[in-house]
Amino acid sequence: MQPAGTQANVVEHRFFAIIAAARRTREDIHIKAAPTLFEPPARPQYAPGDHTPLFACRDSDGRTFEFYSAVTGAPTVLLFTGGQNLADMTSGGLDPAVLGANGAQVATLVPGDTSAAAAQKEAAGWPHRVMADPGAEITKGFAGLS
C-alpha cells in the first residue's frame, strides 16, 4: 500500500495529463495522425458551366451520339461502366429510375463495340441510351479529369 500523498500525486499527475491532452488543438492531432491518412492526388473537378471533353460515338442502335449537341440544359448523368457488366450493376442495386429522375439525361458508356453495347442494354433492361466505347478511350479520357 502506498502512502496517501503518493496516491494523490499520481491522481493529480494523471488529471493534469488529461487536461493537457484536451488542450491540444485539432491541428496538432491532425498533424500527428496525418502519416496514416491517405489523400488521393488532387484532380480537376467539374463545376456547373465547365466544359467537358467533346466526344462522339455510336449508341447501341448504331446511331451517332455527339455529346455537345445532346446537352439540352437538363442535368446530364454520364455513367461509365468500366469493366463491369451493366446487368450486374442493376442487379447489385443501381436503379435507372433514380439516375433519370428530375428529367436528367443519362448516357451510359460501355467498353466495346455497338453489339456489346446493345447486348448489355438488352440484358440489363436499361431504359437509357447505351453507347459503345471501343478501347475504353472515352472512359480513359474522363478518368484523368474527374
PDB file of C-alpha atoms in Angstrom:
ATOM      1  CA  MET A   1       0.000   0.000   0.000  1.00  0.00           C
ATOM      2  CA  GLN A   2       1.308   3.443  -0.986  1.00  0.00           C
ATOM      3  CA  PRO A   3       1.230   6.438   1.335  1.00  0.00           C
ATOM      4  CA  ALA A   4      -1.781   8.741   0.806  1.00  0.00           C
ATOM      5  CA  GLY A   5       0.384  11.576  -0.523  1.00  0.00           C
ATOM      6  CA  THR A   6       1.835   9.384  -3.297  1.00  0.00           C
ATOM      7  CA  GLN A   7      -1.601   8.294  -4.474  1.00  0.00           C
ATOM      8  CA  ALA A   8      -2.731  11.919  -4.577  1.00  0.00           C
ATOM      9  CA  ASN A   9       0.322  12.841  -6.659  1.00  0.00           C
ATOM     10  CA  VAL A  10      -0.407  10.043  -9.148  1.00  0.00           C
ATOM     11  CA  VAL A  11      -4.045  11.111  -9.479  1.00  0.00           C
ATOM     12  CA  GLU A  12      -3.039  14.766  -9.805  1.00  0.00           C
ATOM     13  CA  HIS A  13      -0.437  13.905 -12.454  1.00  0.00           C
ATOM     14  CA  ARG A  14      -2.984  11.904 -14.485  1.00  0.00           C
ATOM     15  CA  PHE A  15      -5.564  14.676 -14.123  1.00  0.00           C
ATOM     16  CA  PHE A  16      -3.160  17.293 -15.462  1.00  0.00           C
ATOM     17  CA  ALA A  17      -2.150  14.969 -18.313  1.00  0.00           C
ATOM     18  CA  ILE A  18      -5.810  14.674 -19.328  1.00  0.00           C
ATOM     19  CA  ILE A  19      -6.226  18.465 -19.187  1.00  0.00           C
ATOM     20  CA  ALA A  20      -3.091  18.953 -21.310  1.00  0.00           C
ATOM     21  CA  ALA A  21      -4.324  16.435 -23.872  1.00  0.00           C
ATOM     22  CA  ALA A  22      -7.687  18.174 -24.057  1.00  0.00           C
ATOM     23  CA  ARG A  23      -5.965  21.490 -24.760  1.00  0.00           C
ATOM     24  CA  ARG A  24      -4.195  20.175 -27.837  1.00  0.00           C
ATOM     25  CA  THR A  25      -5.575  21.769 -30.938  1.00  0.00           C
ATOM     26  CA  ARG A  26      -7.224  19.871 -33.736  1.00  0.00           C
ATOM     27  CA  GLU A  27      -4.253  20.723 -35.945  1.00  0.00           C
ATOM     28  CA  ASP A  28      -1.838  19.070 -33.514  1.00  0.00           C
ATOM     29  CA  ILE A  29      -3.886  15.909 -33.542  1.00  0.00           C
ATOM     30  CA  HIS A  30      -4.240  16.011 -37.336  1.00  0.00           C
ATOM     31  CA  ILE A  31      -0.500  16.512 -37.845  1.00  0.00           C
ATOM     32  CA  LYS A  32       0.286  13.507 -35.686  1.00  0.00           C
ATOM     33  CA  ALA A  33      -2.345  11.375 -37.438  1.00  0.00           C
ATOM     34  CA  ALA A  34      -1.560  12.586 -40.967  1.00  0.00           C
ATOM     35  CA  PRO A  35       1.076   9.971 -41.818  1.00  0.00           C
ATOM     36  CA  THR A  36      -1.576   7.258 -41.529  1.00  0.00           C
ATOM     37  CA  LEU A  37      -4.164   9.088 -43.646  1.00  0.00           C
ATOM     38  CA  PHE A  38      -4.497   8.524 -47.393  1.00  0.00           C
ATOM     39  CA  GLU A  39      -5.366  11.501 -49.520  1.00  0.00           C
ATOM     40  CA  PRO A  40      -5.906  10.877 -53.227  1.00  0.00           C
ATOM     41  CA  PRO A  41      -3.990  13.099 -55.622  1.00  0.00           C
ATOM     42  CA  ALA A  42      -5.716  16.347 -56.481  1.00  0.00           C
ATOM     43  CA  ARG A  43      -7.568  16.269 -59.794  1.00  0.00           C
ATOM     44  CA  PRO A  44      -9.560  18.954 -61.542  1.00  0.00           C
ATOM     45  CA  GLN A  45     -13.220  18.799 -60.572  1.00  0.00           C
ATOM     46  CA  TYR A  46     -16.111  19.739 -62.823  1.00  0.00           C
ATOM     47  CA  ALA A  47     -18.413  22.530 -61.761  1.00  0.00           C
ATOM     48  CA  PRO A  48     -21.628  23.773 -63.377  1.00  0.00           C
ATOM     49  CA  GLY A  49     -20.758  25.536 -66.601  1.00  0.00           C
ATOM     50  CA  ASP A  50     -17.393  23.827 -67.089  1.00  0.00           C
ATOM     51  CA  HIS A  51     -16.629  22.359 -70.484  1.00  0.00           C
ATOM     52  CA  THR A  52     -16.096  18.632 -70.618  1.00  0.00           C
ATOM     53  CA  PRO A  53     -14.206  16.753 -73.310  1.00  0.00           C
ATOM     54  CA  LEU A  54     -16.021  16.615 -76.629  1.00  0.00           C
ATOM     55  CA  PHE A  55     -16.707  13.124 -77.848  1.00  0.00           C
ATOM     56  CA  ALA A  56     -18.793  11.317 -80.407  1.00  0.00           C
ATOM     57  CA  CYS A  57     -19.556   7.621 -80.536  1.00  0.00           C
ATOM     58  CA  ARG A  58     -22.218   5.176 -81.671  1.00  0.00           C
ATOM     59  CA  ASP A  59     -25.028   4.051 -79.425  1.00  0.00           C
ATOM     60  CA  SER A  60     -26.460   0.543 -79.112  1.00  0.00           C
ATOM     61  CA  ASP A  61     -28.713   1.184 -82.127  1.00  0.00           C
ATOM     62  CA  GLY A  62     -25.768   2.258 -84.293  1.00  0.00           C
ATOM     63  CA  ARG A  63     -26.744   5.949 -84.280  1.00  0.00           C
ATOM     64  CA  THR A  64     -24.039   8.567 -83.823  1.00  0.00           C
ATOM     65  CA  PHE A  65     -24.140  10.360 -80.499  1.00  0.00           C
ATOM     66  CA  GLU A  66     -22.332  13.691 -80.134  1.00  0.00           C
ATOM     67  CA  PHE A  67     -22.077  14.815 -76.547  1.00  0.00           C
ATOM     68  CA  TYR A  68     -22.210  18.605 -77.006  1.00  0.00           C
ATOM     69  CA  SER A  69     -25.207  18.546 -79.317  1.00  0.00           C
ATOM     70  CA  ALA A  70     -27.024  16.178 -76.945  1.00  0.00           C
ATOM     71  CA  VAL A  71     -26.779  18.516 -73.953  1.00  0.00           C
ATOM     72  CA  THR A  72     -30.146  20.214 -73.525  1.00  0.00           C
ATOM     73  CA  GLY A  73     -29.693  22.126 -70.281  1.00  0.00           C
ATOM     74  CA  ALA A  74     -31.240  19.372 -68.179  1.00  0.00           C
ATOM     75  CA  PRO A  75     -28.954  17.566 -65.730  1.00  0.00           C
ATOM     76  CA  THR A  76     -26.716  15.103 -67.553  1.00  0.00           C
ATOM     77  CA  VAL A  77     -25.508  11.866 -65.979  1.00  0.00           C
ATOM     78  CA  LEU A  78     -22.576  10.107 -67.622  1.00  0.00           C
ATOM     79  CA  LEU A  79     -22.316   6.527 -66.386  1.00  0.00           C
ATOM     80  CA  PHE A  80     -19.046   4.764 -67.184  1.00  0.00           C
ATOM     81  CA  THR A  81     -19.371   1.047 -66.542  1.00  0.00           C
ATOM     82  CA  GLY A  82     -15.648   0.403 -66.904  1.00  0.00           C
ATOM     83  CA  GLY A  83     -15.106  -3.333 -66.927  1.00  0.00           C
ATOM     84  CA  GLN A  84     -18.366  -4.066 -65.111  1.00  0.00           C
ATOM     85  CA  ASN A  85     -21.408  -5.569 -66.767  1.00  0.00           C
ATOM     86  CA  LEU A  86     -24.455  -3.287 -66.798  1.00  0.00           C
ATOM     87  CA  ALA A  87     -26.770  -6.181 -65.866  1.00  0.00           C
ATOM     88  CA  ASP A  88     -24.613  -6.950 -62.810  1.00  0.00           C
ATOM     89  CA  MET A  89     -24.724  -3.301 -61.809  1.00  0.00           C
ATOM     90  CA  THR A  90     -28.526  -3.181 -61.948  1.00  0.00           C
ATOM     91  CA  SER A  91     -28.890  -6.450 -60.059  1.00  0.00           C
ATOM     92  CA  GLY A  92     -26.478  -5.004 -57.498  1.00  0.00           C
ATOM     93  CA  GLY A  93     -28.814  -2.099 -56.804  1.00  0.00           C
ATOM     94  CA  LEU A  94     -28.170   0.518 -59.497  1.00  0.00           C
ATOM     95  CA  ASP A  95     -31.616   1.961 -60.218  1.00  0.00           C
ATOM     96  CA  PRO A  96     -32.021   3.541 -63.679  1.00  0.00           C
ATOM     97  CA  ALA A  97     -35.104   5.442 -62.493  1.00  0.00           C
ATOM     98  CA  VAL A  98     -33.046   7.238 -59.854  1.00  0.00           C
ATOM     99  CA  LEU A  99     -30.402   8.234 -62.390  1.00  0.00           C
ATOM    100  CA  GLY A 100     -33.042   9.625 -64.731  1.00  0.00           C
ATOM    101  CA  ALA A 101     -35.004  11.438 -62.017  1.00  0.00           C
ATOM    102  CA  ASN A 102     -35.945  15.093 -62.471  1.00  0.00           C
ATOM    103  CA  GLY A 103     -35.610  14.871 -66.241  1.00  0.00           C
ATOM    104  CA  ALA A 104     -31.904  14.041 -66.208  1.00  0.00           C
ATOM    105  CA  GLN A 105     -30.348  12.750 -69.399  1.00  0.00           C
ATOM    106  CA  VAL A 106     -28.454   9.528 -68.821  1.00  0.00           C
ATOM    107  CA  ALA A 107     -25.682   8.487 -71.177  1.00  0.00           C
ATOM    108  CA  THR A 108     -24.114   5.119 -70.394  1.00  0.00           C
ATOM    109  CA  LEU A 109     -20.754   4.171 -71.879  1.00  0.00           C
ATOM    110  CA  VAL A 110     -19.684   0.532 -72.017  1.00  0.00           C
ATOM    111  CA  PRO A 111     -16.334  -0.715 -73.333  1.00  0.00           C
ATOM    112  CA  GLY A 112     -16.561  -2.462 -76.668  1.00  0.00           C
ATOM    113  CA  ASP A 113     -18.371  -2.073 -79.964  1.00  0.00           C
ATOM    114  CA  THR A 114     -22.045  -1.363 -80.710  1.00  0.00           C
ATOM    115  CA  SER A 115     -23.000  -5.031 -80.478  1.00  0.00           C
ATOM    116  CA  ALA A 116     -21.538  -5.179 -76.942  1.00  0.00           C
ATOM    117  CA  ALA A 117     -23.468  -2.030 -76.035  1.00  0.00           C
ATOM    118  CA  ALA A 118     -26.704  -3.472 -77.452  1.00  0.00           C
ATOM    119  CA  ALA A 119     -26.199  -6.776 -75.628  1.00  0.00           C
ATOM    120  CA  GLN A 120     -25.608  -5.042 -72.292  1.00  0.00           C
ATOM    121  CA  LYS A 121     -28.597  -2.739 -72.760  1.00  0.00           C
ATOM    122  CA  GLU A 122     -30.889  -5.668 -73.525  1.00  0.00           C
ATOM    123  CA  ALA A 123     -29.541  -7.911 -70.748  1.00  0.00           C
ATOM    124  CA  ALA A 124     -29.978  -5.166 -68.152  1.00  0.00           C
ATOM    125  CA  GLY A 125     -33.313  -3.904 -69.473  1.00  0.00           C
ATOM    126  CA  TRP A 126     -31.670  -0.484 -69.396  1.00  0.00           C
ATOM    127  CA  PRO A 127     -34.079   2.297 -70.463  1.00  0.00           C
ATOM    128  CA  HIS A 128     -31.382   4.907 -71.142  1.00  0.00           C
ATOM    129  CA  ARG A 129     -29.033   5.361 -74.069  1.00  0.00           C
ATOM    130  CA  VAL A 130     -26.088   2.947 -74.041  1.00  0.00           C
ATOM    131  CA  MET A 131     -23.056   3.861 -76.118  1.00  0.00           C
ATOM    132  CA  ALA A 132     -20.087   1.888 -77.333  1.00  0.00           C
ATOM    133  CA  ASP A 133     -16.662   2.949 -76.118  1.00  0.00           C
ATOM    134  CA  PRO A 134     -14.183   0.944 -78.240  1.00  0.00           C
ATOM    135  CA  GLY A 135     -10.917   0.546 -76.379  1.00  0.00           C
ATOM    136  CA  ALA A 136     -12.459   2.492 -73.475  1.00  0.00           C
ATOM    137  CA  GLU A 137     -10.876   5.641 -74.928  1.00  0.00           C
ATOM    138  CA  ILE A 138     -13.668   7.965 -73.753  1.00  0.00           C
ATOM    139  CA  THR A 139     -13.676   6.377 -70.312  1.00  0.00           C
ATOM    140  CA  LYS A 140      -9.898   6.829 -70.034  1.00  0.00           C
ATOM    141  CA  GLY A 141     -10.195  10.461 -71.118  1.00  0.00           C
ATOM    142  CA  PHE A 142     -12.715  11.265 -68.417  1.00  0.00           C
ATOM    143  CA  ALA A 143     -10.885   9.211 -65.779  1.00  0.00           C
ATOM    144  CA  GLY A 144      -7.963  11.584 -65.999  1.00  0.00           C
ATOM    145  CA  LEU A 145     -10.166  14.592 -65.345  1.00  0.00           C
ATOM    146  CA  SER A 146     -12.640  13.605 -62.675  1.00  0.00           C
TER     147      SER A 146
END
